[in-house]
Amino acid sequence: MREVPEDVGTLVVGMLVVALGIAVFLQGLDLSVFPLGKSLASQFTRKRALVSLLAFGFSIGAAAVVAEPALIAVADQAELVSGGRIDALVLRLLIASSVGAVIVLGIMRAVLGWRIHRFVIVGYVVVILVTYAAPAEVVGLAYDSGGVTTNIVTVPLVAAIGLGLAASLGGRTALLHGFGLVGLAVMVPMITVQVYGMIVYRGTATEQALEPVPPAPSGDVGIGGAADVLGGLLGMLGDVALLVVVVLFFQLVVLRHGVPHPARVAVGFLFVLLGLYAFVVGLKLGLLPLGTLLADQLVARDVPLLILLFAFLVGFATTLAEPALVAIAGQAEEAAPGGVRAGVLRVAVALGVGAGITIGAYRILAGDPLHLYMVGGYGLAILLTLVAPPGIVALAFDLGGVTTSEITVPVVTALGIGLATGVAGRDPLIDGFGLIAFASMFPVLTVLSYAIIQDRLHRRTVR
């Protein structure tokens, strides 16, 4: 039976605020952070200042992830459903440090000319081994954390660093050496968060889990008056300030260059702050309650096929229009004209995300252990990596990292937690997380499979 929420007006306003927040946030990044970040990476590369470049890579990677809206949303949900055992701020700092270290590793890979195969194979073998040792309460969160590190802030910055290095260093190509940083940024946080979970849940496996704190009402978002708005903005300032400080420090102190167009940059940073605040407010007003509501109604109707169809459509439709995916696919087509088609890549990735979220929703309904799917999926990815054309491997893992958009993440997170809450015998912390991980893993499989099939067809044509 269909139910119309009593606060439908609030939900609509919340979604509009989310859209406005994303638009303002992106505009602010285009005016300030992105131009400065790309300029810094290019200047360090031209000067061969490796130490400074590595320091910049770590700092900008960590700072960008700390300010990532999707990570903020997932970390807050993790703290909520774990009853406070998982600390949202600690989780974000651990993931940010992991991504910073990944950027350093990726820069060294490009400088030394190493291909990404060995990093992917060794890295995911470690991920699989750690999964068997980690507590069940943190496995889904760990895989989801890898997926939400590469979104609205990190993808353009990370991709610009990789492609800039490939263009500046002799004997490097964009496909082999320019891509891959985003894919690595997905992998390493999976390991870090699972190790964090081992520490947090050490010696407590047999204890009764803490009761999750009930979510705040949808209207309780701290926007009741001017003082609340100011307080919220000051809180967001802490999320953005580190990114701003890193960019300005390397521009003014390390390179000793003035900031070009300072007025425009200042306006851009202000837009980043306002957009991030609006995004978080909109999530609390609209997207998270809507995702939970849809999941509750679908579970109440007890028609699994509708749940799976909804999961597929959410994944496919939002991914197909994902700005970061459009950008990366376009850059890949430019890097390999005639060999890579941006439109086909986008469809392959969207199909992968839709299929992944569908299978992830089925896992929750069936009650299957998450690690079986993750181990099997990434084991298959390793096998495909060994037989796929070398030039597509780095791109495939990057495309798996850009599929979790600012709209997909909160809706899918709410869907997973809603399903785990509504289905008898499921635990929101153990079973609710993991859908984002499916959305990151399956595009890798579809893109690698597409590349292998295309390569085989090309060989037959040549014969």
CSV table of C-alpha atoms in Angstrom, one decimal:
chain,number,residue,atom,x,y,z
A,1,MET,CA,0.0,0.0,0.0
A,2,ARG,CA,1.4,3.4,-1.0
A,3,GLU,CA,2.1,5.9,1.8
A,4,VAL,CA,2.7,9.6,1.3
A,5,PRO,CA,4.9,11.0,4.1
A,6,GLU,CA,3.4,13.7,6.3
A,7,ASP,CA,6.4,15.9,5.9
A,8,VAL,CA,6.6,15.6,2.1
A,9,GLY,CA,7.2,19.3,1.8
A,10,THR,CA,10.3,19.1,4.0
A,11,LEU,CA,11.6,16.2,1.9
A,12,VAL,CA,11.2,18.1,-1.3
A,13,VAL,CA,12.9,21.2,0.2
A,14,GLY,CA,15.7,19.0,1.5
A,15,MET,CA,16.4,17.6,-2.0
A,16,LEU,CA,16.3,21.1,-3.5
A,17,VAL,CA,18.8,22.2,-0.9
A,18,VAL,CA,21.0,19.3,-1.7
A,19,ALA,CA,21.0,20.2,-5.4
A,20,LEU,CA,21.7,23.8,-4.6
A,21,GLY,CA,24.5,22.9,-2.2
A,22,ILE,CA,26.2,20.6,-4.7
A,23,ALA,CA,25.9,23.3,-7.4
A,24,VAL,CA,27.4,26.0,-5.2
A,25,PHE,CA,30.1,23.7,-3.8
A,26,LEU,CA,31.2,22.7,-7.3
A,27,GLN,CA,31.2,26.3,-8.5
A,28,GLY,CA,33.4,27.2,-5.5
A,29,LEU,CA,35.8,24.4,-6.3
A,30,ASP,CA,36.0,25.5,-9.9
A,31,LEU,CA,36.8,29.1,-8.8
A,32,SER,CA,39.4,28.3,-6.2
A,33,VAL,CA,40.6,24.8,-5.3
A,34,PHE,CA,40.9,23.2,-8.7
A,35,PRO,CA,42.8,25.9,-10.6
A,36,LEU,CA,45.2,26.3,-7.7
A,37,GLY,CA,45.6,22.6,-7.2
A,38,LYS,CA,46.3,21.9,-10.9
A,39,SER,CA,48.7,24.8,-11.1
A,40,LEU,CA,50.7,23.5,-8.1
A,41,ALA,CA,51.0,20.0,-9.4
A,42,SER,CA,52.1,21.2,-12.8
A,43,GLN,CA,54.7,23.6,-11.3
A,44,PHE,CA,56.2,20.9,-9.0
A,45,THR,CA,56.4,18.5,-11.9
A,46,ARG,CA,58.2,20.9,-14.2
A,47,LYS,CA,60.7,21.8,-11.4
A,48,ARG,CA,61.3,18.1,-10.6
A,49,ALA,CA,60.8,19.0,-6.9
A,50,LEU,CA,60.0,15.5,-5.9
A,51,VAL,CA,60.0,16.0,-2.1
A,52,SER,CA,57.7,19.0,-2.4
A,53,LEU,CA,55.5,17.2,-4.9
A,54,LEU,CA,55.1,14.2,-2.5
A,55,ALA,CA,54.3,16.5,0.4
A,56,PHE,CA,51.8,18.3,-1.7
A,57,GLY,CA,50.2,15.0,-2.8
A,58,PHE,CA,49.8,13.7,0.7
A,59,SER,CA,48.5,17.0,2.0
A,60,ILE,CA,46.0,17.7,-0.7
A,61,GLY,CA,44.8,14.1,-0.8
A,62,ALA,CA,44.2,14.0,3.0
A,63,ALA,CA,42.7,17.5,3.1
A,64,ALA,CA,40.3,16.8,0.2
A,65,VAL,CA,39.0,13.6,1.8
A,66,VAL,CA,38.4,15.3,5.2
A,67,ALA,CA,36.1,17.8,3.4
A,68,GLU,CA,34.4,15.1,1.3
A,69,PRO,CA,30.6,15.5,1.9
A,70,ALA,CA,29.8,11.8,1.2
A,71,LEU,CA,32.4,10.7,3.7
A,72,ILE,CA,30.9,13.0,6.3
A,73,ALA,CA,27.5,11.5,5.7
A,74,VAL,CA,28.7,7.8,5.9
A,75,ALA,CA,30.9,8.5,9.0
A,76,ASP,CA,28.0,10.1,10.8
A,77,GLN,CA,25.7,7.1,9.9
A,78,ALA,CA,28.4,4.7,11.1
A,79,GLU,CA,28.7,6.4,14.5
A,80,LEU,CA,24.9,6.4,14.8
A,81,VAL,CA,24.3,2.7,14.1
A,82,SER,CA,27.3,1.6,16.1
A,83,GLY,CA,26.0,3.4,19.2
A,84,GLY,CA,29.0,5.6,19.2
A,85,ARG,CA,31.6,2.9,19.3
A,86,ILE,CA,32.9,4.0,15.9
A,87,ASP,CA,33.9,7.7,16.1
A,88,ALA,CA,33.0,9.6,13.0
A,89,LEU,CA,35.9,12.1,13.3
A,90,VAL,CA,38.5,9.4,13.9
A,91,LEU,CA,37.1,7.4,11.0
A,92,ARG,CA,37.4,10.4,8.7
A,93,LEU,CA,41.0,11.2,9.8
A,94,LEU,CA,42.1,7.6,9.3
A,95,ILE,CA,40.6,7.5,5.8
A,96,ALA,CA,42.1,10.9,4.9
A,97,SER,CA,45.5,9.8,6.0
A,98,SER,CA,45.2,6.6,3.9
A,99,VAL,CA,44.3,8.6,0.8
A,100,GLY,CA,47.2,10.9,1.4
A,101,ALA,CA,49.5,8.0,1.5
A,102,VAL,CA,48.0,6.6,-1.6
A,103,ILE,CA,48.7,9.8,-3.5
A,104,VAL,CA,52.3,9.6,-2.5
A,105,LEU,CA,52.5,6.0,-3.6
A,106,GLY,CA,50.8,6.8,-6.9
A,107,ILE,CA,53.2,9.7,-7.6
A,108,MET,CA,56.2,7.4,-7.0
A,109,ARG,CA,54.6,4.8,-9.3
A,110,ALA,CA,54.3,7.4,-12.1
A,111,VAL,CA,57.9,8.7,-11.5
A,112,LEU,CA,59.4,5.3,-11.5
A,113,GLY,CA,57.3,4.1,-14.4
A,114,TRP,CA,55.7,1.1,-12.6
A,115,ARG,CA,52.4,-0.3,-14.0
A,116,ILE,CA,49.5,-0.6,-11.6
A,117,HIS,CA,49.1,-4.4,-11.9
A,118,ARG,CA,51.4,-5.3,-9.1
A,119,PHE,CA,49.7,-2.7,-6.8
A,120,VAL,CA,46.2,-3.9,-7.6
A,121,ILE,CA,47.0,-7.6,-7.2
A,122,VAL,CA,49.0,-7.3,-4.0
A,123,GLY,CA,46.7,-4.7,-2.5
A,124,TYR,CA,43.5,-6.7,-3.0
A,125,VAL,CA,45.1,-9.8,-1.7
A,126,VAL,CA,45.9,-7.9,1.5
A,127,VAL,CA,42.3,-6.6,1.5
A,128,ILE,CA,40.9,-10.1,1.3
A,129,LEU,CA,43.2,-11.4,4.0
A,130,VAL,CA,42.4,-8.6,6.4
A,131,THR,CA,38.7,-9.2,5.7
A,132,TYR,CA,38.8,-12.6,7.3
A,133,ALA,CA,40.5,-11.2,10.4
A,134,ALA,CA,38.3,-8.1,10.8
A,135,PRO,CA,35.1,-8.2,13.0
A,136,ALA,CA,31.8,-8.5,11.0
A,137,GLU,CA,30.6,-5.2,12.4
A,138,VAL,CA,33.2,-3.2,10.4
A,139,VAL,CA,33.6,-5.1,7.2
A,140,GLY,CA,30.7,-3.5,5.3
A,141,LEU,CA,31.7,0.0,6.6
A,142,ALA,CA,35.3,-0.6,5.5
A,143,TYR,CA,34.4,-1.5,1.9
A,144,ASP,CA,31.9,1.4,1.8
A,145,SER,CA,34.6,3.8,3.1
A,146,GLY,CA,36.8,3.0,0.1
A,147,GLY,CA,34.0,3.9,-2.2
A,148,VAL,CA,33.1,7.3,-0.7
A,149,THR,CA,36.7,8.7,-0.7
A,150,THR,CA,36.5,9.5,-4.4
A,151,ASN,CA,33.8,11.9,-5.1
A,152,ILE,CA,33.1,15.5,-5.7
A,153,VAL,CA,36.4,16.8,-4.3
A,154,THR,CA,39.0,14.1,-4.7
A,155,VAL,CA,38.4,12.8,-8.2
A,156,PRO,CA,39.3,16.0,-10.1
A,157,LEU,CA,42.3,16.8,-7.9
A,158,VAL,CA,43.7,13.2,-7.9
A,159,ALA,CA,43.1,12.8,-11.7
A,160,ALA,CA,44.7,16.1,-12.4
A,161,ILE,CA,47.9,15.1,-10.5
A,162,GLY,CA,48.1,11.7,-12.2
A,163,LEU,CA,47.5,13.0,-15.7
A,164,GLY,CA,49.8,16.0,-15.1
A,165,LEU,CA,52.6,13.7,-14.1
A,166,ALA,CA,52.1,11.5,-17.1
A,167,ALA,CA,52.2,14.5,-19.4
A,168,SER,CA,55.3,16.0,-17.8
A,169,LEU,CA,57.5,12.9,-17.4
A,170,GLY,CA,59.2,11.4,-20.4
A,171,GLY,CA,58.2,7.9,-21.5
A,172,ARG,CA,54.9,7.9,-19.8
A,173,THR,CA,51.4,7.6,-21.2
A,174,ALA,CA,48.1,8.7,-19.8
A,175,LEU,CA,46.4,5.3,-19.9
A,176,LEU,CA,49.3,3.4,-18.3
A,177,HIS,CA,50.6,5.9,-15.8
A,178,GLY,CA,48.2,8.9,-15.6
A,179,PHE,CA,45.2,6.9,-14.4
A,180,GLY,CA,45.2,4.6,-11.3
A,181,LEU,CA,45.4,7.0,-8.4
A,182,VAL,CA,41.6,7.0,-7.9
A,183,GLY,CA,41.5,3.2,-7.9
A,184,LEU,CA,44.3,3.1,-5.3
A,185,ALA,CA,42.4,5.6,-3.2
A,186,VAL,CA,39.5,3.2,-3.1
A,187,MET,CA,41.6,0.2,-2.0
A,188,VAL,CA,43.8,1.4,0.8
A,189,PRO,CA,41.0,2.8,3.1
A,190,MET,CA,39.4,-0.7,3.0
A,191,ILE,CA,42.5,-2.0,4.8
A,192,THR,CA,42.8,0.9,7.3
A,193,VAL,CA,39.2,0.9,8.4
A,194,GLN,CA,39.2,-2.9,9.0
A,195,VAL,CA,42.3,-2.6,11.1
A,196,TYR,CA,40.6,0.2,13.0
A,197,GLY,CA,37.6,-2.1,13.5
A,198,MET,CA,39.9,-4.8,15.0
A,199,ILE,CA,41.0,-2.2,17.6
A,200,VAL,CA,37.6,-0.8,18.4
A,201,TYR,CA,35.9,-4.2,18.7
A,202,ARG,CA,38.8,-6.0,20.3
A,203,GLY,CA,37.7,-8.3,23.0
A,204,THR,CA,34.0,-7.3,22.6
A,205,ALA,CA,32.8,-9.9,20.0
A,206,THR,CA,30.8,-11.7,22.6
A,207,GLU,CA,29.5,-8.7,24.4
A,208,GLN,CA,26.0,-7.3,23.6
A,209,ALA,CA,26.2,-4.6,21.0
A,210,LEU,CA,25.5,-1.1,22.0
A,211,GLU,CA,22.0,0.1,21.0
A,212,PRO,CA,22.1,2.5,18.1
A,213,VAL,CA,21.2,6.0,19.0
A,214,PRO,CA,17.8,6.9,17.3
A,215,PRO,CA,18.1,9.3,14.5
A,216,ALA,CA,17.3,12.9,15.0
A,217,PRO,CA,14.0,14.2,13.6
A,218,SER,CA,14.3,15.3,10.0
A,219,GLY,CA,13.7,18.9,11.0
A,220,ASP,CA,16.4,19.0,13.7
A,221,VAL,CA,19.3,20.2,11.6
A,222,GLY,CA,20.4,23.2,13.4
A,223,ILE,CA,18.8,25.8,11.2
A,224,GLY,CA,16.2,27.2,13.5
A,225,GLY,CA,17.8,30.7,13.8
A,226,ALA,CA,20.7,32.9,12.9
A,227,ALA,CA,22.8,31.5,15.8
A,228,ASP,CA,22.2,27.9,14.6
A,229,VAL,CA,23.1,28.8,11.0
A,230,LEU,CA,26.3,30.6,12.1
A,231,GLY,CA,27.2,27.6,14.3
A,232,GLY,CA,26.6,25.2,11.4
A,233,LEU,CA,28.8,27.3,9.1
A,234,LEU,CA,31.6,27.4,11.7
A,235,GLY,CA,31.4,23.6,11.9
A,236,MET,CA,31.7,23.3,8.1
A,237,LEU,CA,34.6,25.8,8.2
A,238,GLY,CA,36.6,23.2,10.1
A,239,ASP,CA,36.0,20.7,7.3
A,240,VAL,CA,37.1,23.1,4.5
A,241,ALA,CA,39.8,25.0,6.3
A,242,LEU,CA,42.5,22.3,6.0
A,243,LEU,CA,42.0,22.1,2.3
A,244,VAL,CA,42.3,25.9,1.9
A,245,VAL,CA,45.3,26.1,4.2
A,246,VAL,CA,47.1,23.3,2.2
A,247,VAL,CA,46.6,24.9,-1.1
A,248,LEU,CA,47.5,28.4,0.0
A,249,PHE,CA,50.6,27.2,1.9
A,250,PHE,CA,52.1,25.4,-1.1
A,251,GLN,CA,51.2,28.3,-3.4
A,252,LEU,CA,52.5,31.2,-1.1
A,253,VAL,CA,55.2,29.6,1.0
A,254,VAL,CA,56.7,26.7,-0.9
A,255,LEU,CA,56.5,28.1,-4.5
A,256,ARG,CA,56.5,31.7,-3.3
A,257,HIS,CA,54.0,32.7,-6.0
A,258,GLY,CA,51.1,35.0,-5.4
A,259,VAL,CA,47.6,33.8,-5.7
A,260,PRO,CA,46.2,34.6,-9.2
A,261,HIS,CA,42.8,36.4,-9.2
A,262,PRO,CA,42.7,36.6,-5.3
A,263,ALA,CA,39.1,38.0,-5.3
A,264,ARG,CA,37.8,35.2,-7.4
A,265,VAL,CA,39.6,32.6,-5.3
A,266,ALA,CA,38.2,34.1,-2.1
A,267,VAL,CA,34.6,34.0,-3.5
A,268,GLY,CA,35.3,30.4,-4.5
A,269,PHE,CA,36.3,29.4,-1.0
A,270,LEU,CA,33.2,31.1,0.4
A,271,PHE,CA,31.1,29.1,-2.1
A,272,VAL,CA,32.8,25.9,-1.0
A,273,LEU,CA,31.8,26.6,2.6
A,274,LEU,CA,28.2,27.6,1.9
A,275,GLY,CA,27.7,24.7,-0.5
A,276,LEU,CA,29.0,22.1,1.9
A,277,TYR,CA,26.8,23.5,4.7
A,278,ALA,CA,23.7,23.4,2.4
A,279,PHE,CA,24.5,19.9,1.3
A,280,VAL,CA,24.7,18.5,4.8
A,281,VAL,CA,21.5,20.3,5.8
A,282,GLY,CA,19.7,19.0,2.7
A,283,LEU,CA,20.8,15.4,3.5
A,284,LYS,CA,19.2,15.6,6.9
A,285,LEU,CA,16.1,17.2,5.6
A,286,GLY,CA,15.5,15.2,2.5
A,287,LEU,CA,17.7,12.5,1.0
A,288,LEU,CA,18.4,10.3,4.1
A,289,PRO,CA,14.8,10.3,5.3
A,290,LEU,CA,13.6,9.7,1.7
A,291,GLY,CA,15.9,6.7,1.2
A,292,THR,CA,14.9,5.3,4.6
A,293,LEU,CA,11.2,5.8,3.7
A,294,LEU,CA,11.5,4.1,0.4
A,295,ALA,CA,13.3,1.2,1.9
A,296,ASP,CA,10.7,0.9,4.7
A,297,GLN,CA,7.8,0.9,2.2
A,298,LEU,CA,9.4,-1.6,-0.1
A,299,VAL,CA,10.2,-4.0,2.8
A,300,ALA,CA,6.6,-3.5,4.1
A,301,ARG,CA,5.2,-4.6,0.8
A,302,ASP,CA,7.3,-7.8,0.9
A,303,VAL,CA,8.0,-7.8,-2.8
A,304,PRO,CA,11.7,-8.5,-3.2
A,305,LEU,CA,11.6,-8.0,-7.0
A,306,LEU,CA,10.5,-4.4,-6.4
A,307,ILE,CA,13.4,-3.8,-4.0
A,308,LEU,CA,15.9,-5.2,-6.5
A,309,LEU,CA,14.4,-3.2,-9.4
A,310,PHE,CA,14.6,0.0,-7.3
A,311,ALA,CA,18.2,-0.8,-6.4
A,312,PHE,CA,19.2,-1.3,-10.0
A,313,LEU,CA,17.4,1.9,-11.3
A,314,VAL,CA,19.0,4.0,-8.5
A,315,GLY,CA,22.5,2.7,-9.4
A,316,PHE,CA,22.1,2.9,-13.2
A,317,ALA,CA,20.4,6.3,-13.5
A,318,THR,CA,22.5,8.2,-11.1
A,319,THR,CA,25.8,6.8,-12.4
A,320,LEU,CA,25.0,7.5,-16.1
A,321,ALA,CA,24.7,11.2,-15.3
A,322,GLU,CA,27.6,11.3,-12.8
A,323,PRO,CA,29.8,14.4,-13.6
A,324,ALA,CA,33.0,12.8,-12.4
A,325,LEU,CA,32.4,9.8,-14.6
A,326,VAL,CA,31.7,12.0,-17.6
A,327,ALA,CA,35.0,13.8,-17.0
A,328,ILE,CA,37.1,10.7,-16.5
A,329,ALA,CA,35.6,8.9,-19.5
A,330,GLY,CA,36.2,12.0,-21.6
A,331,GLN,CA,39.8,12.2,-20.6
A,332,ALA,CA,40.2,8.5,-21.3
A,333,GLU,CA,38.8,9.0,-24.8
A,334,GLU,CA,41.2,11.9,-25.4
A,335,ALA,CA,44.2,9.8,-24.1
A,336,ALA,CA,43.4,6.9,-26.5
A,337,PRO,CA,41.5,8.3,-29.5
A,338,GLY,CA,39.8,5.5,-31.4
A,339,GLY,CA,40.6,2.9,-28.7
A,340,VAL,CA,38.3,4.1,-25.9
A,341,ARG,CA,34.8,5.4,-26.4
A,342,ALA,CA,33.5,7.6,-23.6
A,343,GLY,CA,29.8,6.8,-24.1
A,344,VAL,CA,30.4,3.0,-24.1
A,345,LEU,CA,32.5,3.3,-20.9
A,346,ARG,CA,29.7,5.3,-19.2
A,347,VAL,CA,27.1,2.7,-20.1
A,348,ALA,CA,29.4,-0.2,-18.9
A,349,VAL,CA,30.1,1.6,-15.6
A,350,ALA,CA,26.4,2.4,-15.1
A,351,LEU,CA,25.4,-1.2,-15.8
A,352,GLY,CA,28.1,-2.3,-13.3
A,353,VAL,CA,26.8,0.0,-10.6
A,354,GLY,CA,23.2,-1.0,-11.1
A,355,ALA,CA,24.1,-4.7,-11.1
A,356,GLY,CA,26.3,-4.2,-8.0
A,357,ILE,CA,23.7,-2.4,-5.9
A,358,THR,CA,21.1,-5.0,-7.0
A,359,ILE,CA,23.3,-7.9,-5.8
A,360,GLY,CA,24.1,-6.0,-2.7
A,361,ALA,CA,20.4,-5.6,-1.9
A,362,TYR,CA,19.9,-9.3,-2.5
A,363,ARG,CA,22.7,-10.1,-0.1
A,364,ILE,CA,20.8,-8.1,2.7
A,365,LEU,CA,17.5,-9.9,1.9
A,366,ALA,CA,19.2,-13.3,1.9
A,367,GLY,CA,21.4,-12.6,4.9
A,368,ASP,CA,24.6,-13.8,3.2
A,369,PRO,CA,28.0,-12.8,4.7
A,370,LEU,CA,29.4,-9.7,2.9
A,371,HIS,CA,32.9,-11.0,2.8
A,372,LEU,CA,32.0,-13.9,0.5
A,373,TYR,CA,30.8,-11.5,-2.2
A,374,MET,CA,33.8,-9.1,-1.7
A,375,VAL,CA,36.4,-11.9,-1.8
A,376,GLY,CA,34.8,-13.5,-4.8
A,377,GLY,CA,34.3,-10.2,-6.6
A,378,TYR,CA,37.8,-8.9,-6.1
A,379,GLY,CA,39.3,-12.3,-6.7
A,380,LEU,CA,37.6,-12.2,-10.1
A,381,ALA,CA,38.9,-8.6,-10.6
A,382,ILE,CA,42.4,-9.9,-10.0
A,383,LEU,CA,42.0,-12.7,-12.6
A,384,LEU,CA,40.6,-10.2,-15.2
A,385,THR,CA,43.5,-7.9,-14.5
A,386,LEU,CA,45.9,-10.6,-15.5
A,387,VAL,CA,44.2,-11.1,-18.9
A,388,ALA,CA,42.9,-7.6,-19.7
A,389,PRO,CA,44.8,-5.2,-22.1
A,390,PRO,CA,47.4,-3.5,-19.9
A,391,GLY,CA,46.3,0.0,-20.9
A,392,ILE,CA,42.8,-0.4,-19.6
A,393,VAL,CA,43.5,-1.8,-16.1
A,394,ALA,CA,44.3,1.5,-14.3
A,395,LEU,CA,41.4,3.2,-16.0
A,396,ALA,CA,39.0,0.4,-15.0
A,397,PHE,CA,39.9,0.7,-11.3
A,398,ASP,CA,39.6,4.5,-11.5
A,399,LEU,CA,36.1,4.2,-13.0
A,400,GLY,CA,35.1,2.0,-10.1
A,401,GLY,CA,36.1,4.8,-7.8
A,402,VAL,CA,34.1,7.6,-9.4
A,403,THR,CA,30.8,5.9,-9.4
A,404,THR,CA,29.6,6.9,-5.9
A,405,SER,CA,28.2,10.3,-6.4
A,406,GLU,CA,26.9,12.8,-3.8
A,407,ILE,CA,23.3,11.7,-4.5
A,408,THR,CA,24.0,8.0,-4.8
A,409,VAL,CA,25.9,7.6,-1.6
A,410,PRO,CA,23.3,8.9,0.9
A,411,VAL,CA,20.4,7.2,-0.9
A,412,VAL,CA,22.2,3.9,-1.1
A,413,THR,CA,23.4,4.1,2.5
A,414,ALA,CA,19.9,4.8,3.7
A,415,LEU,CA,18.5,2.0,1.5
A,416,GLY,CA,21.0,-0.5,3.0
A,417,ILE,CA,20.4,0.5,6.6
A,418,GLY,CA,16.6,0.6,6.0
A,419,LEU,CA,16.6,-2.9,4.5
A,420,ALA,CA,18.8,-4.2,7.4
A,421,THR,CA,16.5,-2.6,9.9
A,422,GLY,CA,13.2,-3.8,8.3
A,423,VAL,CA,14.2,-7.4,7.5
A,424,ALA,CA,14.0,-9.7,10.5
A,425,GLY,CA,17.3,-11.1,11.7
A,426,ARG,CA,19.5,-8.4,10.1
A,427,ASP,CA,21.8,-6.1,12.0
A,428,PRO,CA,22.1,-2.4,10.7
A,429,LEU,CA,25.8,-2.3,11.4
A,430,ILE,CA,26.7,-5.7,10.0
A,431,ASP,CA,24.3,-5.9,7.1
A,432,GLY,CA,23.3,-2.3,6.5
A,433,PHE,CA,26.7,-1.2,5.1
A,434,GLY,CA,28.2,-2.6,1.9
A,435,LEU,CA,26.0,-1.4,-0.9
A,436,ILE,CA,28.5,1.3,-1.8
A,437,ALA,CA,31.2,-1.3,-2.0
A,438,PHE,CA,29.2,-3.2,-4.6
A,439,ALA,CA,28.8,0.0,-6.5
A,440,SER,CA,32.6,0.4,-6.6
A,441,MET,CA,33.5,-3.2,-7.3
A,442,PHE,CA,31.2,-4.2,-10.1
A,443,PRO,CA,32.1,-1.4,-12.6
A,444,VAL,CA,35.7,-2.7,-12.4
A,445,LEU,CA,34.4,-6.1,-13.5
A,446,THR,CA,32.2,-4.7,-16.3
A,447,VAL,CA,34.9,-2.4,-17.7
A,448,LEU,CA,37.6,-5.1,-17.6
A,449,SER,CA,35.2,-7.5,-19.3
A,450,TYR,CA,34.3,-5.0,-21.9
A,451,ALA,CA,38.0,-4.4,-22.7
A,452,ILE,CA,38.8,-8.1,-22.9
A,453,ILE,CA,35.9,-8.7,-25.3
A,454,GLN,CA,36.8,-5.7,-27.4
A,455,ASP,CA,40.4,-6.8,-27.5
A,456,ARG,CA,39.4,-10.3,-28.6
A,457,LEU,CA,37.1,-9.0,-31.3
A,458,HIS,CA,39.8,-6.7,-32.6
A,459,ARG,CA,42.3,-9.5,-32.8
A,460,ARG,CA,39.8,-11.6,-34.8
A,461,THR,CA,39.2,-8.7,-37.2
A,462,VAL,CA,42.9,-8.2,-37.8
A,463,ARG,CA,43.3,-11.9,-38.6
